[in-house]
Coordinates of C-alpha atoms and ligand atoms in Angstrom, one line a residue:
M1 CA -26.0 -7.8 7.5
I2 CA -22.8 -7.3 10.1
E3 CA -22.4 -3.8 11.6
E4 CA -19.5 -2.0 9.9
T5 CA -17.7 -1.3 13.4
R6 CA -17.4 -5.2 14.5
F7 CA -16.9 -5.6 10.9
R8 CA -13.6 -3.7 11.0
Q9 CA -13.3 -5.6 14.2
T10 CA -13.5 -9.1 13.5
M11 CA -11.1 -8.0 9.8
G12 CA -9.0 -6.3 12.3
H13 CA -8.4 -9.9 13.7
F14 CA -5.8 -10.9 11.0
A15 CA -2.8 -9.6 11.1
T16 CA -1.3 -8.1 8.1
G17 CA 1.3 -5.9 6.8
V18 CA 1.5 -2.0 6.1
A19 CA 2.4 -1.3 3.1
V20 CA 3.4 1.7 1.1
A21 CA 1.4 2.4 -2.5
A22 CA 2.8 5.1 -4.5
T23 CA 3.0 7.3 -8.9
R24 CA 4.5 9.7 -10.0
L25 CA 2.1 12.0 -12.0
P26 CA 3.0 14.3 -14.8
D27 CA 4.7 17.1 -13.2
G28 CA 7.3 14.4 -12.2
S29 CA 5.8 14.8 -7.8
F30 CA 5.0 11.9 -5.8
V31 CA 1.9 10.8 -4.8
G32 CA 0.9 8.5 -2.5
L33 CA -1.5 6.0 0.5
T34 CA -0.9 3.6 3.2
C35 CA -2.2 0.5 2.9
N36 CA -2.7 -3.3 4.0
S37 CA -5.2 -5.1 1.5
L38 CA -3.0 -6.3 -0.6
A39 CA -3.0 -9.6 -1.9
S40 CA -1.0 -12.4 -4.1
V41 CA -3.1 -13.2 -7.4
S42 CA -1.7 -15.0 -9.6
L43 CA 2.4 -16.0 -10.6
D44 CA 1.8 -16.3 -14.3
P45 CA 1.0 -13.1 -15.2
P46 CA 2.5 -11.9 -11.9
L47 CA -0.6 -9.8 -10.5
V48 CA -1.6 -7.9 -7.0
L49 CA -3.9 -6.1 -5.7
F50 CA -4.9 -3.7 -2.8
C51 CA -8.0 -1.6 -2.4
V52 CA -8.3 1.6 -2.5
D53 CA -11.5 3.7 -0.9
H54 CA -13.5 5.8 -3.0
Q55 CA -12.5 8.4 -1.0
A56 CA -9.5 8.7 -1.3
T57 CA -7.8 11.6 -2.7
S58 CA -4.8 9.3 -4.4
R59 CA -7.2 7.1 -6.4
A60 CA -7.6 9.3 -8.9
A61 CA -3.5 9.9 -8.9
L62 CA -3.1 5.9 -9.1
L63 CA -5.9 5.2 -11.7
E64 CA -4.9 7.1 -14.1
S65 CA -0.4 7.3 -14.4
G66 CA -1.0 3.2 -15.3
A67 CA 2.0 2.6 -12.8
F68 CA 2.2 2.3 -9.5
S69 CA 4.4 0.7 -6.3
L70 CA 4.2 -1.1 -3.7
S71 CA 6.9 -0.3 -1.1
L72 CA 6.8 -3.1 1.9
L73 CA 7.3 -2.2 5.5
A74 CA 9.5 -2.6 7.8
R75 CA 9.5 -2.7 11.4
D76 CA 11.1 0.7 12.3
D77 CA 8.7 1.7 9.1
E78 CA 5.4 2.3 12.3
A79 CA 5.9 6.7 11.6
L80 CA 6.5 6.2 7.5
S81 CA 2.9 4.0 7.9
R82 CA 0.6 7.4 10.0
R83 CA 3.2 9.5 7.1
F84 CA 1.7 7.9 5.0
A85 CA -1.6 8.1 6.4
A86 CA -2.5 10.7 7.9
A87 CA -0.6 13.6 6.9
V88 CA -0.7 16.3 4.2
P89 CA -0.7 13.8 1.1
D90 CA 1.5 17.3 0.0
L91 CA 3.5 16.6 2.4
R92 CA 4.4 12.4 2.9
F93 CA 7.5 12.6 0.5
E94 CA 9.3 15.3 2.2
G95 CA 12.9 14.3 3.1
L96 CA 12.0 10.8 2.5
A97 CA 15.2 9.2 1.2
L98 CA 13.8 7.2 -2.7
R99 CA 14.2 5.6 -5.6
E100 CA 13.2 5.2 -8.6
A101 CA 11.4 2.1 -10.2
V102 CA 11.2 0.9 -13.9
T103 CA 7.9 2.5 -14.5
G104 CA 8.7 5.7 -12.3
S105 CA 7.3 5.0 -9.7
P106 CA 8.7 6.6 -6.1
I107 CA 10.1 3.7 -3.3
L108 CA 11.0 3.5 -0.1
A109 CA 14.4 3.9 1.0
S110 CA 14.0 1.9 3.7
A111 CA 10.6 -0.2 2.7
L112 CA 12.1 -4.2 3.4
A113 CA 10.5 -5.2 -0.1
W114 CA 9.0 -3.5 -2.8
L115 CA 6.5 -4.3 -5.9
D116 CA 6.7 -1.6 -9.4
C117 CA 3.7 -2.4 -11.0
S118 CA 1.9 -2.3 -14.3
L119 CA -1.6 -0.6 -14.1
W120 CA -3.3 -4.7 -15.0
K121 CA -6.9 -4.0 -13.8
T122 CA -9.6 -2.5 -11.5
V123 CA -12.7 -3.5 -10.4
E124 CA -14.7 -1.1 -8.4
A125 CA -15.9 -2.9 -5.3
G126 CA -18.5 -1.4 -2.9
D127 CA -16.9 1.7 -1.5
H128 CA -13.4 0.5 -2.7
T129 CA -12.2 0.3 -6.3
V130 CA -9.1 -2.8 -6.7
I131 CA -6.3 -1.8 -8.7
F132 CA -4.8 -4.9 -9.6
G133 CA -0.7 -4.8 -10.6
R134 CA 1.4 -6.7 -13.3
V135 CA 4.5 -6.9 -10.9
E136 CA 6.8 -5.7 -13.7
A137 CA 10.4 -5.8 -11.4
G138 CA 10.5 -6.3 -7.1
G139 CA 13.3 -7.2 -4.6
F140 CA 13.8 -7.8 -0.9
R141 CA 16.9 -7.1 1.7
E142 CA 18.3 -9.6 2.9
D143 CA 17.9 -8.6 7.1
G144 CA 14.9 -6.8 8.4
D145 CA 11.8 -7.8 10.2
P146 CA 8.6 -7.0 9.2
L147 CA 5.9 -4.4 10.4
V148 CA 2.3 -5.7 10.8
Y149 CA -1.0 -4.6 11.8
F150 CA -3.0 -6.3 14.0
R151 CA -6.2 -4.6 16.2
G152 CA -5.4 -1.8 14.6
R153 CA -2.1 -1.3 16.4
Y154 CA 1.5 -1.5 15.6
G155 CA 3.8 -4.9 16.5
T156 CA 6.3 -6.9 14.4
L157 CA 7.5 -10.5 13.9
S158 CA 11.1 -12.6 14.2
P159 CA 11.6 -15.7 12.3
Ligands
LIG201 C1 -2.2 -0.1 8.4 C2 -3.5 1.3 7.7 C3 -4.2 0.0 6.5 C4 -4.4 0.9 5.2 N1 -4.8 -0.3 4.7 C5 -5.8 0.7 3.1 C6 -6.2 0.1 1.9 O1 -6.0 -1.1 1.8 N2 -7.4 1.1 1.2 C7 -7.5 2.2 1.5 O2 -7.8 2.8 0.8 N3 -6.4 3.0 2.9 C8 -6.2 2.0 3.7 N4 -5.5 3.0 4.8 C9 -6.5 4.1 5.3 C10 -5.5 5.6 4.1 O3 -4.0 5.1 3.9 C11 -5.9 6.3 4.5 O4 -6.8 7.0 4.3 C12 -5.3 8.0 4.1 O5 -5.2 9.1 4.6 C13 -5.4 7.9 2.8 O6 -5.1 9.2 1.7 P1 -5.4 9.9 0.7 O7 -7.0 10.3 1.1 O8 -4.2 10.5 0.7 O9 -5.3 9.3 -0.9 C14 -5.2 1.9 5.8 C15 -4.1 2.9 7.1 C16 -3.3 1.9 7.9 C17 -3.5 3.1 8.6

């Protein structure tokens, strides 16, 4: 079986976008984390998935709320990616411009694109939970380049 560091480094060669998965708690506060395990799954019904670490403090809220948003980050949002991966969870949304999706989940106003999802299914897979969402709504900006993650570093690409 491949050693963990080598697995991480090898998968780091699969360039991805970067998203913030977020949800609203019953008390109205928000929870979210940076993720790049996002994938499109099905067109009918429209499904996406992302994987959340069992250790992530956001995991319980994402599973319990029954809904979540995915804000797909733009090239200028590296600081947001770092904030939602490292900062104290309670402070992650502080001072940010947000929009509320139909499900009540928060969408980062600066996002290149967004998805509003209801929780469709979860699957336990090793040390992560695969969270499937049924996409209730989505949208995108006509302009802007994506934030890209590759070999553990941030970059972008322009068409
Ligand atoms: C580019 C990038 C992608 C990440 N992707 C994921 C992911 O797909 N799933 C995950 O559980 N954590 C991922 N992380 C790590 C989490 O964002 C990080 O552990 C975060 O602190 C978890 O927050 P929480 O414990 O408050 O939920 C990623 C981090 C970065 C920087």
